[in-house]
Every structure is written in structure tokens, then in C-alpha cells.
Amino acid sequence: MRDTRESRLLLVLLVAIAFALITVDIRGGEDSPLDGARQAAASVFGPVEDGVSSAVDPVGNAVAAVRDSDERHDRISALERENAKLKQRLGSDARNHARAGELDKLLKTAGRGQYGIKGAEVIGIGAAQGFSWTVTLDVGSDDGIRRDQTVINGDGLVGRVTTVGPSTATVLLAIDPDFTVGTRMEKSGELGFATGRGDRSLHVQLLNGKAKIKKGDRLVTFGSQADKPFVPGVPVGKVVRVDPTGGDLTRTLQVRPYVGFSKLDIVGVVVQPPRTNPRDTVLPPKPAKPKPTPTVTVTATPSATPTSPAANRS
């Protein structure tokens, strides 16, 4: 339609009519004469609105679901990371607790034997300089470590220092076949020599072939001249087998070492020997034998048979 004077007048007239209808509808409220027309328009355009809404809402719901899914994924990832950290911390705490127990046990052993020790951690295990059974410690000459010093842990004899560097030291374990240490039997004082046999029990040869030894007897180190390489009184192990003498001048024992060599961690290098020989004081106390439970026998005493009145009359 062209922009003519008549068209402009018609537009103004329609706008005026629209404002008039709106005014009448507002003033009429629920009784508005336009209410029927409004309901008719709703009945015509309502289904179209619902259709558009049903077409759009799934998309909106999907977007919201994706957004919520991302948020849930982020929360799950955060929880998983926190859970992993918690497990790591708990594992670390358990390991630190176990190591603290080992250190406490080591200090108690050193205290009973009056050994001045330098605490160390095992940082390597395996062959070193031709030795088959060795471990490497994280201490060396800078820490006052010297060759031919005794190495112990909370259970007993670990070995002796063979090689020393500025910050590390190599220890020959007591189970190495090239390892030999003088021993002394608990109480009896019988002397002998213990030799390593790898992952088997120690081989101990007593100097007295007639010595009375039984299974369960215990041994400690005899000690060396000037306390090198061995200080006295360190627990070695327990007798598990006594071989027949066969008329030999010596007697052979099989001894299970106190130390668990497959799980070494915290050890102590004896840098100061004891002032006096501790002899058997470093050995752990033997478990008390259970006392026999007294047995009480109850014997029933037969009661006298009561006399009936009929018998009294007879």
C-alpha cells in the first residue's frame, strides 16, 4: 500500500481504536466485553504455543542436563582426587607409624645394650663389590660412619659396614656366606662361630662338642678386639636344630636369626661401643610359662537315710 494521506489517517484511526479497546478491557475487568474475544484467541493460538513449547523444552532440558552432567562430573572428579589423596595420606601415615615403631624398638635395644648408634635408612639392596647379600644405607663418612662397625636394628644383629662413601655405606648382612661372627650362648656362655647361609638358617659351630644345647636356646655376639667389627651382646638368633655330635670335637647348630632380612628399613650403626659387656641383657625377655590351673575335685558325701515312722513303730 502506498504511503498516502488516506493510509496515514487509517493507521491513526486503528491505533486510536486499539487504545480505546485496551481501556475498555482494563476497566471492565472480569466483566470486560472483550473477554470472549480473548478466550477465542487463546483457543486458537494456545495449541500452537504448546507445540512450540513442547518442541523447545526438550532442547532446554537437554542443555540443562548436559550442564548438570558436567557439574556432576566435575564434582565426581574432585571427590575422586580427594579420595586418592586421602588414601595416599592414610597409607603414608600407616607406613610412618610402622617406621616410628621400628625406630622406637631400635632405640630401646640400643639403650639396653648401651650402644651409641647413628640411625640410618636402607636405600638399596643387592650385590655390591662382589658381595651377594648387602644393603646400602643413607649415611656415610660425613656422618661419622667407619668401616667395620656393627649394624643392628630393633631385633638384633644386621651385619657390619664394609664400604663407606661420603654419604652412603655398604653393609654385609649376617646371612651372607662370607659373613662370620663370634657367638656366645645365653647363660652357659659356650662360644662358637656363626656363618651365614643365604636365606637359610645360620650355621653355628660350638667349640665344645659336649656342650648341652637344646632347641630354643639363644645366642648373642661375643664381641671383637677393640669392638670392631662386632660389639658384644647383640642378639643373633635362636637354636632351631642341634645336629648330632658324631664324636666331633665341635658341635653344630642351626640358628634362626632374629632379624627379618627381607624387610629391613630402619637400622642403627654402632658408632660408640658399650662401656661394659651387656652379655644377655639385650635379649628380649622370654614369655612367661603359663601357670597350671589348679584342679579341684568335689566328692559327694552320702547322707544318712531317714527312718520312717512305720519303722519306729515296728
PDB file of C-alpha atoms in Angstrom:
ATOM      1  CA  MET A   1       0.000   0.000   0.000  1.00  0.00           C
ATOM      2  CA  ARG A   2       1.336   3.382  -0.939  1.00  0.00           C
ATOM      3  CA  ASP A   3       2.033   5.993   1.705  1.00  0.00           C
ATOM      4  CA  THR A   4      -0.864   8.295   1.005  1.00  0.00           C
ATOM      5  CA  ARG A   5      -2.801  10.712   3.129  1.00  0.00           C
ATOM      6  CA  GLU A   6      -5.672   8.236   3.389  1.00  0.00           C
ATOM      7  CA  SER A   7      -3.426   5.400   4.601  1.00  0.00           C
ATOM      8  CA  ARG A   8      -1.913   7.588   7.294  1.00  0.00           C
ATOM      9  CA  LEU A   9      -5.369   8.607   8.503  1.00  0.00           C
ATOM     10  CA  LEU A  10      -6.426   4.923   8.564  1.00  0.00           C
ATOM     11  CA  LEU A  11      -3.376   3.994  10.669  1.00  0.00           C
ATOM     12  CA  VAL A  12      -4.104   6.741  13.171  1.00  0.00           C
ATOM     13  CA  LEU A  13      -7.703   5.607  13.385  1.00  0.00           C
ATOM     14  CA  LEU A  14      -6.705   1.967  14.045  1.00  0.00           C
ATOM     15  CA  VAL A  15      -4.290   2.990  16.766  1.00  0.00           C
ATOM     16  CA  ALA A  16      -6.973   5.096  18.428  1.00  0.00           C
ATOM     17  CA  ILE A  17      -9.414   2.185  18.296  1.00  0.00           C
ATOM     18  CA  ALA A  18      -6.808  -0.157  19.826  1.00  0.00           C
ATOM     19  CA  PHE A  19      -6.179   2.204  22.737  1.00  0.00           C
ATOM     20  CA  ALA A  20      -9.908   2.521  23.255  1.00  0.00           C
ATOM     21  CA  LEU A  21     -10.353  -1.256  23.355  1.00  0.00           C
ATOM     22  CA  ILE A  22      -7.492  -1.666  25.792  1.00  0.00           C
ATOM     23  CA  THR A  23      -9.006   0.992  28.052  1.00  0.00           C
ATOM     24  CA  VAL A  24     -12.431  -0.670  27.960  1.00  0.00           C
ATOM     25  CA  ASP A  25     -10.864  -4.103  28.672  1.00  0.00           C
ATOM     26  CA  ILE A  26      -8.888  -2.837  31.640  1.00  0.00           C
ATOM     27  CA  ARG A  27     -11.818  -1.003  33.158  1.00  0.00           C
ATOM     28  CA  GLY A  28     -14.172  -3.928  32.616  1.00  0.00           C
ATOM     29  CA  GLY A  29     -12.007  -6.424  34.486  1.00  0.00           C
ATOM     30  CA  GLU A  30     -13.566  -9.899  34.593  1.00  0.00           C
ATOM     31  CA  ASP A  31     -16.801  -8.441  33.096  1.00  0.00           C
ATOM     32  CA  SER A  32     -14.961  -6.983  30.156  1.00  0.00           C
ATOM     33  CA  PRO A  33     -16.934  -7.242  26.873  1.00  0.00           C
ATOM     34  CA  LEU A  34     -13.686  -8.358  25.239  1.00  0.00           C
ATOM     35  CA  ASP A  35     -13.283 -11.426  27.456  1.00  0.00           C
ATOM     36  CA  GLY A  36     -14.969 -13.697  24.924  1.00  0.00           C
ATOM     37  CA  ALA A  37     -12.722 -12.487  22.157  1.00  0.00           C
ATOM     38  CA  ARG A  38      -9.684 -13.044  24.335  1.00  0.00           C
ATOM     39  CA  GLN A  39     -10.765 -16.629  25.118  1.00  0.00           C
ATOM     40  CA  ALA A  40     -11.382 -17.298  21.440  1.00  0.00           C
ATOM     41  CA  ALA A  41      -7.891 -16.078  20.612  1.00  0.00           C
ATOM     42  CA  ALA A  42      -6.457 -18.303  23.351  1.00  0.00           C
ATOM     43  CA  SER A  43      -8.279 -21.312  21.929  1.00  0.00           C
ATOM     44  CA  VAL A  44      -6.805 -20.584  18.513  1.00  0.00           C
ATOM     45  CA  PHE A  45      -3.237 -19.731  19.455  1.00  0.00           C
ATOM     46  CA  GLY A  46      -2.915 -21.941  22.603  1.00  0.00           C
ATOM     47  CA  PRO A  47      -2.194 -25.253  20.765  1.00  0.00           C
ATOM     48  CA  VAL A  48       0.392 -23.504  18.645  1.00  0.00           C
ATOM     49  CA  GLU A  49       2.133 -22.193  21.798  1.00  0.00           C
ATOM     50  CA  ASP A  50       2.040 -25.619  23.430  1.00  0.00           C
ATOM     51  CA  GLY A  51       3.511 -27.184  20.308  1.00  0.00           C
ATOM     52  CA  VAL A  52       6.311 -24.676  20.186  1.00  0.00           C
ATOM     53  CA  SER A  53       6.921 -25.171  23.920  1.00  0.00           C
ATOM     54  CA  SER A  54       6.998 -28.971  23.572  1.00  0.00           C
ATOM     55  CA  ALA A  55       9.452 -28.602  20.725  1.00  0.00           C
ATOM     56  CA  VAL A  56      11.715 -26.198  22.588  1.00  0.00           C
ATOM     57  CA  ASP A  57      11.584 -27.599  26.137  1.00  0.00           C
ATOM     58  CA  PRO A  58      13.444 -30.875  25.380  1.00  0.00           C
ATOM     59  CA  VAL A  59      16.267 -28.874  23.926  1.00  0.00           C
ATOM     60  CA  GLY A  60      16.354 -26.677  27.004  1.00  0.00           C
ATOM     61  CA  ASN A  61      16.138 -29.716  29.244  1.00  0.00           C
ATOM     62  CA  ALA A  62      18.917 -31.397  27.317  1.00  0.00           C
ATOM     63  CA  VAL A  63      21.132 -28.346  27.658  1.00  0.00           C
ATOM     64  CA  ALA A  64      20.372 -28.191  31.377  1.00  0.00           C
ATOM     65  CA  ALA A  65      21.051 -31.912  31.683  1.00  0.00           C
ATOM     66  CA  VAL A  66      24.376 -31.549  29.917  1.00  0.00           C
ATOM     67  CA  ARG A  67      25.284 -28.618  32.123  1.00  0.00           C
ATOM     68  CA  ASP A  68      24.283 -30.552  35.272  1.00  0.00           C
ATOM     69  CA  SER A  69      26.162 -33.589  33.964  1.00  0.00           C
ATOM     70  CA  ASP A  70      29.312 -31.522  33.568  1.00  0.00           C
ATOM     71  CA  GLU A  71      28.878 -30.168  37.072  1.00  0.00           C
ATOM     72  CA  ARG A  72      28.338 -33.677  38.456  1.00  0.00           C
ATOM     73  CA  HIS A  73      31.347 -34.920  36.520  1.00  0.00           C
ATOM     74  CA  ASP A  74      33.463 -32.135  37.982  1.00  0.00           C
ATOM     75  CA  ARG A  75      32.231 -32.946  41.464  1.00  0.00           C
ATOM     76  CA  ILE A  76      32.901 -36.667  40.984  1.00  0.00           C
ATOM     77  CA  SER A  77      36.377 -35.942  39.650  1.00  0.00           C
ATOM     78  CA  ALA A  78      37.078 -33.676  42.609  1.00  0.00           C
ATOM     79  CA  LEU A  79      35.844 -36.343  45.032  1.00  0.00           C
ATOM     80  CA  GLU A  80      37.950 -38.996  43.331  1.00  0.00           C
ATOM     81  CA  ARG A  81      41.043 -36.798  43.594  1.00  0.00           C
ATOM     82  CA  GLU A  82      40.310 -36.085  47.239  1.00  0.00           C
ATOM     83  CA  ASN A  83      39.765 -39.804  47.879  1.00  0.00           C
ATOM     84  CA  ALA A  84      43.091 -40.651  46.231  1.00  0.00           C
ATOM     85  CA  LYS A  85      44.853 -38.041  48.358  1.00  0.00           C
ATOM     86  CA  LEU A  86      43.180 -39.419  51.459  1.00  0.00           C
ATOM     87  CA  LYS A  87      44.229 -42.979  50.631  1.00  0.00           C
ATOM     88  CA  GLN A  88      47.772 -41.808  49.963  1.00  0.00           C
ATOM     89  CA  ARG A  89      47.855 -39.916  53.231  1.00  0.00           C
ATOM     90  CA  LEU A  90      46.442 -42.861  55.147  1.00  0.00           C
ATOM     91  CA  GLY A  91      48.970 -45.187  53.528  1.00  0.00           C
ATOM     92  CA  SER A  92      51.763 -42.775  54.310  1.00  0.00           C
ATOM     93  CA  ASP A  93      50.553 -42.421  57.883  1.00  0.00           C
ATOM     94  CA  ALA A  94      50.450 -46.205  58.282  1.00  0.00           C
ATOM     95  CA  ARG A  95      53.964 -46.522  56.876  1.00  0.00           C
ATOM     96  CA  ASN A  96      55.231 -43.699  59.066  1.00  0.00           C
ATOM     97  CA  HIS A  97      53.566 -45.325  62.058  1.00  0.00           C
ATOM     98  CA  ALA A  98      55.330 -48.619  61.289  1.00  0.00           C
ATOM     99  CA  ARG A  99      58.669 -46.842  60.821  1.00  0.00           C
ATOM    100  CA  ALA A 100      58.186 -44.961  64.079  1.00  0.00           C
ATOM    101  CA  GLY A 101      57.623 -48.321  65.775  1.00  0.00           C
ATOM    102  CA  GLU A 102      60.839 -49.689  64.266  1.00  0.00           C
ATOM    103  CA  LEU A 103      62.790 -46.642  65.405  1.00  0.00           C
ATOM    104  CA  ASP A 104      61.380 -46.903  68.916  1.00  0.00           C
ATOM    105  CA  LYS A 105      62.315 -50.578  69.058  1.00  0.00           C
ATOM    106  CA  LEU A 106      65.830 -49.777  67.808  1.00  0.00           C
ATOM    107  CA  LEU A 107      66.324 -47.100  70.461  1.00  0.00           C
ATOM    108  CA  LYS A 108      65.175 -49.471  73.193  1.00  0.00           C
ATOM    109  CA  THR A 109      67.595 -52.166  72.001  1.00  0.00           C
ATOM    110  CA  ALA A 110      70.455 -49.665  71.831  1.00  0.00           C
ATOM    111  CA  GLY A 111      69.548 -48.393  75.283  1.00  0.00           C
ATOM    112  CA  ARG A 112      69.617 -51.863  76.856  1.00  0.00           C
ATOM    113  CA  GLY A 113      72.996 -52.576  75.292  1.00  0.00           C
ATOM    114  CA  GLN A 114      74.413 -49.084  75.947  1.00  0.00           C
ATOM    115  CA  TYR A 115      75.265 -48.776  72.255  1.00  0.00           C
ATOM    116  CA  GLY A 116      75.805 -45.333  70.794  1.00  0.00           C
ATOM    117  CA  ILE A 117      74.158 -45.536  67.373  1.00  0.00           C
ATOM    118  CA  LYS A 118      73.678 -43.479  64.244  1.00  0.00           C
ATOM    119  CA  GLY A 119      70.220 -44.051  62.795  1.00  0.00           C
ATOM    120  CA  ALA A 120      70.055 -44.886  59.085  1.00  0.00           C
ATOM    121  CA  GLU A 121      67.623 -45.959  56.405  1.00  0.00           C
ATOM    122  CA  VAL A 122      68.111 -48.779  53.918  1.00  0.00           C
ATOM    123  CA  ILE A 123      68.026 -47.197  50.448  1.00  0.00           C
ATOM    124  CA  GLY A 124      69.334 -50.073  48.346  1.00  0.00           C
ATOM    125  CA  ILE A 125      69.717 -53.820  48.364  1.00  0.00           C
ATOM    126  CA  GLY A 126      71.658 -56.219  46.196  1.00  0.00           C
ATOM    127  CA  ALA A 127      75.096 -57.163  45.009  1.00  0.00           C
ATOM    128  CA  ALA A 128      77.822 -54.633  45.731  1.00  0.00           C
ATOM    129  CA  GLN A 129      81.558 -55.098  45.264  1.00  0.00           C
ATOM    130  CA  GLY A 130      81.236 -58.857  44.897  1.00  0.00           C
ATOM    131  CA  PHE A 131      79.052 -59.370  47.962  1.00  0.00           C
ATOM    132  CA  SER A 132      75.868 -61.356  47.472  1.00  0.00           C
ATOM    133  CA  TRP A 133      73.854 -60.153  50.445  1.00  0.00           C
ATOM    134  CA  THR A 134      74.321 -56.434  51.054  1.00  0.00           C
ATOM    135  CA  VAL A 135      72.302 -53.298  51.677  1.00  0.00           C
ATOM    136  CA  THR A 136      73.132 -49.640  51.182  1.00  0.00           C
ATOM    137  CA  LEU A 137      72.497 -47.065  53.928  1.00  0.00           C
ATOM    138  CA  ASP A 138      71.876 -43.344  53.556  1.00  0.00           C
ATOM    139  CA  VAL A 139      74.744 -42.411  55.919  1.00  0.00           C
ATOM    140  CA  GLY A 140      78.465 -42.268  55.263  1.00  0.00           C
ATOM    141  CA  SER A 141      81.778 -40.813  56.392  1.00  0.00           C
ATOM    142  CA  ASP A 142      80.227 -37.353  56.654  1.00  0.00           C
ATOM    143  CA  ASP A 143      78.002 -38.809  59.374  1.00  0.00           C
ATOM    144  CA  GLY A 144      80.844 -40.443  61.307  1.00  0.00           C
ATOM    145  CA  ILE A 145      80.437 -43.905  59.776  1.00  0.00           C
ATOM    146  CA  ARG A 146      83.593 -46.023  59.509  1.00  0.00           C
ATOM    147  CA  ARG A 147      84.405 -49.425  58.104  1.00  0.00           C
ATOM    148  CA  ASP A 148      83.978 -52.470  60.354  1.00  0.00           C
ATOM    149  CA  GLN A 149      81.247 -51.033  62.525  1.00  0.00           C
ATOM    150  CA  THR A 150      78.384 -53.184  63.804  1.00  0.00           C
ATOM    151  CA  VAL A 151      74.922 -52.631  62.315  1.00  0.00           C
ATOM    152  CA  ILE A 152      71.809 -53.530  64.310  1.00  0.00           C
ATOM    153  CA  ASN A 153      68.076 -52.963  64.297  1.00  0.00           C
ATOM    154  CA  GLY A 154      65.430 -53.394  66.955  1.00  0.00           C
ATOM    155  CA  ASP A 155      65.593 -57.203  66.671  1.00  0.00           C
ATOM    156  CA  GLY A 156      69.340 -57.796  66.723  1.00  0.00           C
ATOM    157  CA  LEU A 157      72.389 -58.202  64.500  1.00  0.00           C
ATOM    158  CA  VAL A 158      72.040 -56.962  60.913  1.00  0.00           C
ATOM    159  CA  GLY A 159      75.662 -57.060  59.725  1.00  0.00           C
ATOM    160  CA  ARG A 160      78.827 -54.990  59.517  1.00  0.00           C
ATOM    161  CA  VAL A 161      79.920 -51.991  57.479  1.00  0.00           C
ATOM    162  CA  THR A 162      82.299 -52.933  54.662  1.00  0.00           C
ATOM    163  CA  THR A 163      82.493 -49.876  52.399  1.00  0.00           C
ATOM    164  CA  VAL A 164      81.965 -46.213  53.256  1.00  0.00           C
ATOM    165  CA  GLY A 165      81.409 -43.239  50.967  1.00  0.00           C
ATOM    166  CA  PRO A 166      80.786 -39.615  51.892  1.00  0.00           C
ATOM    167  CA  SER A 167      77.000 -40.064  52.167  1.00  0.00           C
ATOM    168  CA  THR A 168      76.379 -43.823  51.858  1.00  0.00           C
ATOM    169  CA  ALA A 169      77.676 -47.069  53.335  1.00  0.00           C
ATOM    170  CA  THR A 170      77.522 -50.720  52.285  1.00  0.00           C
ATOM    171  CA  VAL A 171      76.613 -53.341  54.877  1.00  0.00           C
ATOM    172  CA  LEU A 172      77.409 -57.041  54.567  1.00  0.00           C
ATOM    173  CA  LEU A 173      74.412 -58.876  56.001  1.00  0.00           C
ATOM    174  CA  ALA A 174      74.769 -61.596  58.606  1.00  0.00           C
ATOM    175  CA  ILE A 175      73.183 -64.119  56.223  1.00  0.00           C
ATOM    176  CA  ASP A 176      75.910 -63.737  53.591  1.00  0.00           C
ATOM    177  CA  PRO A 177      78.038 -66.914  53.185  1.00  0.00           C
ATOM    178  CA  ASP A 178      81.174 -64.799  53.664  1.00  0.00           C
ATOM    179  CA  PHE A 179      79.896 -63.449  56.983  1.00  0.00           C
ATOM    180  CA  THR A 180      81.236 -64.913  60.244  1.00  0.00           C
ATOM    181  CA  VAL A 181      80.696 -63.629  63.782  1.00  0.00           C
ATOM    182  CA  GLY A 182      81.759 -64.954  67.176  1.00  0.00           C
ATOM    183  CA  THR A 183      78.820 -66.009  69.363  1.00  0.00           C
ATOM    184  CA  ARG A 184      78.148 -66.831  72.972  1.00  0.00           C
ATOM    185  CA  MET A 185      75.274 -68.952  74.252  1.00  0.00           C
ATOM    186  CA  GLU A 186      72.901 -67.418  76.745  1.00  0.00           C
ATOM    187  CA  LYS A 187      73.594 -68.393  80.394  1.00  0.00           C
ATOM    188  CA  SER A 188      76.062 -71.208  79.635  1.00  0.00           C
ATOM    189  CA  GLY A 189      78.463 -68.869  77.832  1.00  0.00           C
ATOM    190  CA  GLU A 190      79.510 -71.554  75.307  1.00  0.00           C
ATOM    191  CA  LEU A 191      81.461 -69.952  72.475  1.00  0.00           C
ATOM    192  CA  GLY A 192      81.128 -70.567  68.771  1.00  0.00           C
ATOM    193  CA  PHE A 193      81.129 -69.046  65.289  1.00  0.00           C
ATOM    194  CA  ALA A 194      78.040 -68.239  63.247  1.00  0.00           C
ATOM    195  CA  THR A 195      78.183 -68.259  59.441  1.00  0.00           C
ATOM    196  CA  GLY A 196      75.546 -67.045  57.009  1.00  0.00           C
ATOM    197  CA  ARG A 197      73.897 -69.374  54.510  1.00  0.00           C
ATOM    198  CA  GLY A 198      71.769 -67.056  52.422  1.00  0.00           C
ATOM    199  CA  ASP A 199      68.056 -67.437  53.013  1.00  0.00           C
ATOM    200  CA  ARG A 200      68.563 -70.481  55.236  1.00  0.00           C
ATOM    201  CA  SER A 201      69.233 -70.564  58.970  1.00  0.00           C
ATOM    202  CA  LEU A 202      72.638 -69.572  60.321  1.00  0.00           C
ATOM    203  CA  HIS A 203      75.220 -72.296  60.763  1.00  0.00           C
ATOM    204  CA  VAL A 204      76.807 -72.149  64.241  1.00  0.00           C
ATOM    205  CA  GLN A 205      79.763 -74.260  65.265  1.00  0.00           C
ATOM    206  CA  LEU A 206      80.358 -74.502  69.012  1.00  0.00           C
ATOM    207  CA  LEU A 207      83.894 -75.011  70.250  1.00  0.00           C
ATOM    208  CA  ASN A 208      82.726 -77.514  72.879  1.00  0.00           C
ATOM    209  CA  GLY A 209      81.433 -80.662  71.213  1.00  0.00           C
ATOM    210  CA  LYS A 210      79.949 -81.858  74.506  1.00  0.00           C
ATOM    211  CA  ALA A 211      78.021 -78.692  75.258  1.00  0.00           C
ATOM    212  CA  LYS A 212      74.450 -79.307  76.340  1.00  0.00           C
ATOM    213  CA  ILE A 213      72.292 -77.357  73.917  1.00  0.00           C
ATOM    214  CA  LYS A 214      68.578 -77.655  73.267  1.00  0.00           C
ATOM    215  CA  LYS A 215      66.136 -76.207  70.810  1.00  0.00           C
ATOM    216  CA  GLY A 216      65.122 -72.680  71.747  1.00  0.00           C
ATOM    217  CA  ASP A 217      68.444 -71.679  73.328  1.00  0.00           C
ATOM    218  CA  ARG A 218      69.582 -68.176  72.344  1.00  0.00           C
ATOM    219  CA  LEU A 219      72.825 -66.599  71.188  1.00  0.00           C
ATOM    220  CA  VAL A 220      74.420 -63.153  71.267  1.00  0.00           C
ATOM    221  CA  THR A 221      77.582 -61.737  69.727  1.00  0.00           C
ATOM    222  CA  PHE A 222      80.762 -62.456  71.652  1.00  0.00           C
ATOM    223  CA  GLY A 223      82.440 -59.215  70.568  1.00  0.00           C
ATOM    224  CA  SER A 224      85.712 -58.399  68.812  1.00  0.00           C
ATOM    225  CA  GLN A 225      89.033 -56.895  69.736  1.00  0.00           C
ATOM    226  CA  ALA A 226      88.517 -53.151  70.235  1.00  0.00           C
ATOM    227  CA  ASP A 227      84.811 -53.768  69.439  1.00  0.00           C
ATOM    228  CA  LYS A 228      85.458 -53.964  65.683  1.00  0.00           C
ATOM    229  CA  PRO A 229      83.771 -55.273  63.685  1.00  0.00           C
ATOM    230  CA  PHE A 230      81.392 -56.503  66.398  1.00  0.00           C
ATOM    231  CA  VAL A 231      80.325 -55.165  69.751  1.00  0.00           C
ATOM    232  CA  PRO A 232      79.288 -57.735  72.395  1.00  0.00           C
ATOM    233  CA  GLY A 233      75.793 -58.696  73.494  1.00  0.00           C
ATOM    234  CA  VAL A 234      73.853 -58.142  70.264  1.00  0.00           C
ATOM    235  CA  PRO A 235      71.072 -60.761  69.853  1.00  0.00           C
ATOM    236  CA  VAL A 236      71.857 -63.155  66.993  1.00  0.00           C
ATOM    237  CA  GLY A 237      69.128 -65.783  66.966  1.00  0.00           C
ATOM    238  CA  LYS A 238      67.500 -68.872  68.427  1.00  0.00           C
ATOM    239  CA  VAL A 239      68.510 -72.524  68.061  1.00  0.00           C
ATOM    240  CA  VAL A 240      66.109 -74.460  65.841  1.00  0.00           C
ATOM    241  CA  ARG A 241      68.145 -77.647  65.439  1.00  0.00           C
ATOM    242  CA  VAL A 242      71.011 -79.373  67.234  1.00  0.00           C
ATOM    243  CA  ASP A 243      72.974 -81.718  64.979  1.00  0.00           C
ATOM    244  CA  PRO A 244      74.364 -84.961  66.421  1.00  0.00           C
ATOM    245  CA  THR A 245      77.984 -84.704  67.546  1.00  0.00           C
ATOM    246  CA  GLY A 246      79.196 -87.891  65.880  1.00  0.00           C
ATOM    247  CA  GLY A 247      82.266 -87.842  68.108  1.00  0.00           C
ATOM    248  CA  ASP A 248      83.465 -84.495  66.724  1.00  0.00           C
ATOM    249  CA  LEU A 249      85.313 -82.026  68.878  1.00  0.00           C
ATOM    250  CA  THR A 250      82.843 -79.304  67.906  1.00  0.00           C
ATOM    251  CA  ARG A 251      79.062 -79.179  67.812  1.00  0.00           C
ATOM    252  CA  THR A 252      76.906 -77.800  65.011  1.00  0.00           C
ATOM    253  CA  LEU A 253      73.698 -75.819  65.483  1.00  0.00           C
ATOM    254  CA  GLN A 254      71.137 -74.374  63.140  1.00  0.00           C
ATOM    255  CA  VAL A 255      70.042 -70.928  64.322  1.00  0.00           C
ATOM    256  CA  ARG A 256      67.161 -68.816  63.061  1.00  0.00           C
ATOM    257  CA  PRO A 257      68.224 -65.139  63.132  1.00  0.00           C
ATOM    258  CA  TYR A 258      66.072 -62.629  64.955  1.00  0.00           C
ATOM    259  CA  VAL A 259      66.317 -60.081  62.146  1.00  0.00           C
ATOM    260  CA  GLY A 260      63.966 -60.285  59.161  1.00  0.00           C
ATOM    261  CA  PHE A 261      66.459 -59.506  56.388  1.00  0.00           C
ATOM    262  CA  SER A 262      63.818 -59.353  53.651  1.00  0.00           C
ATOM    263  CA  LYS A 263      62.144 -56.283  55.206  1.00  0.00           C
ATOM    264  CA  LEU A 264      64.994 -54.143  56.505  1.00  0.00           C
ATOM    265  CA  ASP A 265      64.197 -50.450  56.765  1.00  0.00           C
ATOM    266  CA  ILE A 266      65.398 -48.557  59.853  1.00  0.00           C
ATOM    267  CA  VAL A 267      68.766 -49.646  61.258  1.00  0.00           C
ATOM    268  CA  GLY A 268      71.462 -48.258  63.521  1.00  0.00           C
ATOM    269  CA  VAL A 269      75.219 -48.178  63.032  1.00  0.00           C
ATOM    270  CA  VAL A 270      77.032 -48.596  66.367  1.00  0.00           C
ATOM    271  CA  VAL A 271      79.422 -45.644  66.462  1.00  0.00           C
ATOM    272  CA  GLN A 272      80.172 -45.984  70.187  1.00  0.00           C
ATOM    273  CA  PRO A 273      80.629 -49.375  71.908  1.00  0.00           C
ATOM    274  CA  PRO A 274      79.179 -50.106  75.349  1.00  0.00           C
ATOM    275  CA  ARG A 275      81.292 -49.314  78.416  1.00  0.00           C
ATOM    276  CA  THR A 276      80.731 -52.807  79.798  1.00  0.00           C
ATOM    277  CA  ASN A 277      79.711 -56.070  78.170  1.00  0.00           C
ATOM    278  CA  PRO A 278      75.890 -56.237  78.275  1.00  0.00           C
ATOM    279  CA  ARG A 279      76.034 -60.029  77.992  1.00  0.00           C
ATOM    280  CA  ASP A 280      72.397 -61.279  77.893  1.00  0.00           C
ATOM    281  CA  THR A 281      70.582 -58.078  78.859  1.00  0.00           C
ATOM    282  CA  VAL A 282      69.748 -57.114  75.265  1.00  0.00           C
ATOM    283  CA  LEU A 283      67.930 -60.378  74.572  1.00  0.00           C
ATOM    284  CA  PRO A 284      64.156 -59.984  74.668  1.00  0.00           C
ATOM    285  CA  PRO A 285      62.535 -61.381  77.801  1.00  0.00           C
ATOM    286  CA  LYS A 286      61.257 -64.886  77.418  1.00  0.00           C
ATOM    287  CA  PRO A 287      57.477 -65.270  77.547  1.00  0.00           C
ATOM    288  CA  ALA A 288      56.278 -66.396  80.939  1.00  0.00           C
ATOM    289  CA  LYS A 289      55.225 -70.007  81.098  1.00  0.00           C
ATOM    290  CA  PRO A 290      51.504 -70.379  81.758  1.00  0.00           C
ATOM    291  CA  LYS A 291      50.789 -71.448  85.295  1.00  0.00           C
ATOM    292  CA  PRO A 292      48.870 -74.734  85.592  1.00  0.00           C
ATOM    293  CA  THR A 293      45.275 -74.265  86.582  1.00  0.00           C
ATOM    294  CA  PRO A 294      44.578 -75.993  89.910  1.00  0.00           C
ATOM    295  CA  THR A 295      42.054 -78.789  89.648  1.00  0.00           C
ATOM    296  CA  VAL A 296      39.507 -79.071  92.439  1.00  0.00           C
ATOM    297  CA  THR A 297      37.792 -82.425  92.911  1.00  0.00           C
ATOM    298  CA  VAL A 298      34.457 -82.363  94.695  1.00  0.00           C
ATOM    299  CA  THR A 299      33.439 -85.642  96.378  1.00  0.00           C
ATOM    300  CA  ALA A 300      29.796 -86.039  97.364  1.00  0.00           C
ATOM    301  CA  THR A 301      29.255 -87.241 100.946  1.00  0.00           C
ATOM    302  CA  PRO A 302      26.388 -89.788 101.253  1.00  0.00           C
ATOM    303  CA  SER A 303      23.639 -88.520 103.587  1.00  0.00           C
ATOM    304  CA  ALA A 304      22.030 -90.715 106.283  1.00  0.00           C
ATOM    305  CA  THR A 305      18.793 -92.429 105.237  1.00  0.00           C
ATOM    306  CA  PRO A 306      15.877 -91.010 107.299  1.00  0.00           C
ATOM    307  CA  THR A 307      13.912 -93.545 109.413  1.00  0.00           C
ATOM    308  CA  SER A 308      10.232 -93.732 108.598  1.00  0.00           C
ATOM    309  CA  PRO A 309       7.621 -93.536 111.433  1.00  0.00           C
ATOM    310  CA  ALA A 310       6.376 -97.024 110.497  1.00  0.00           C
ATOM    311  CA  ALA A 311       9.771 -98.439 111.123  1.00  0.00           C
ATOM    312  CA  ASN A 312       9.916 -96.795 114.530  1.00  0.00           C
ATOM    313  CA  ARG A 313       6.635 -98.447 115.496  1.00  0.00           C
ATOM    314  CA  SER A 314       7.737-101.917 114.390  1.00  0.00           C
TER     315      SER A 314
END
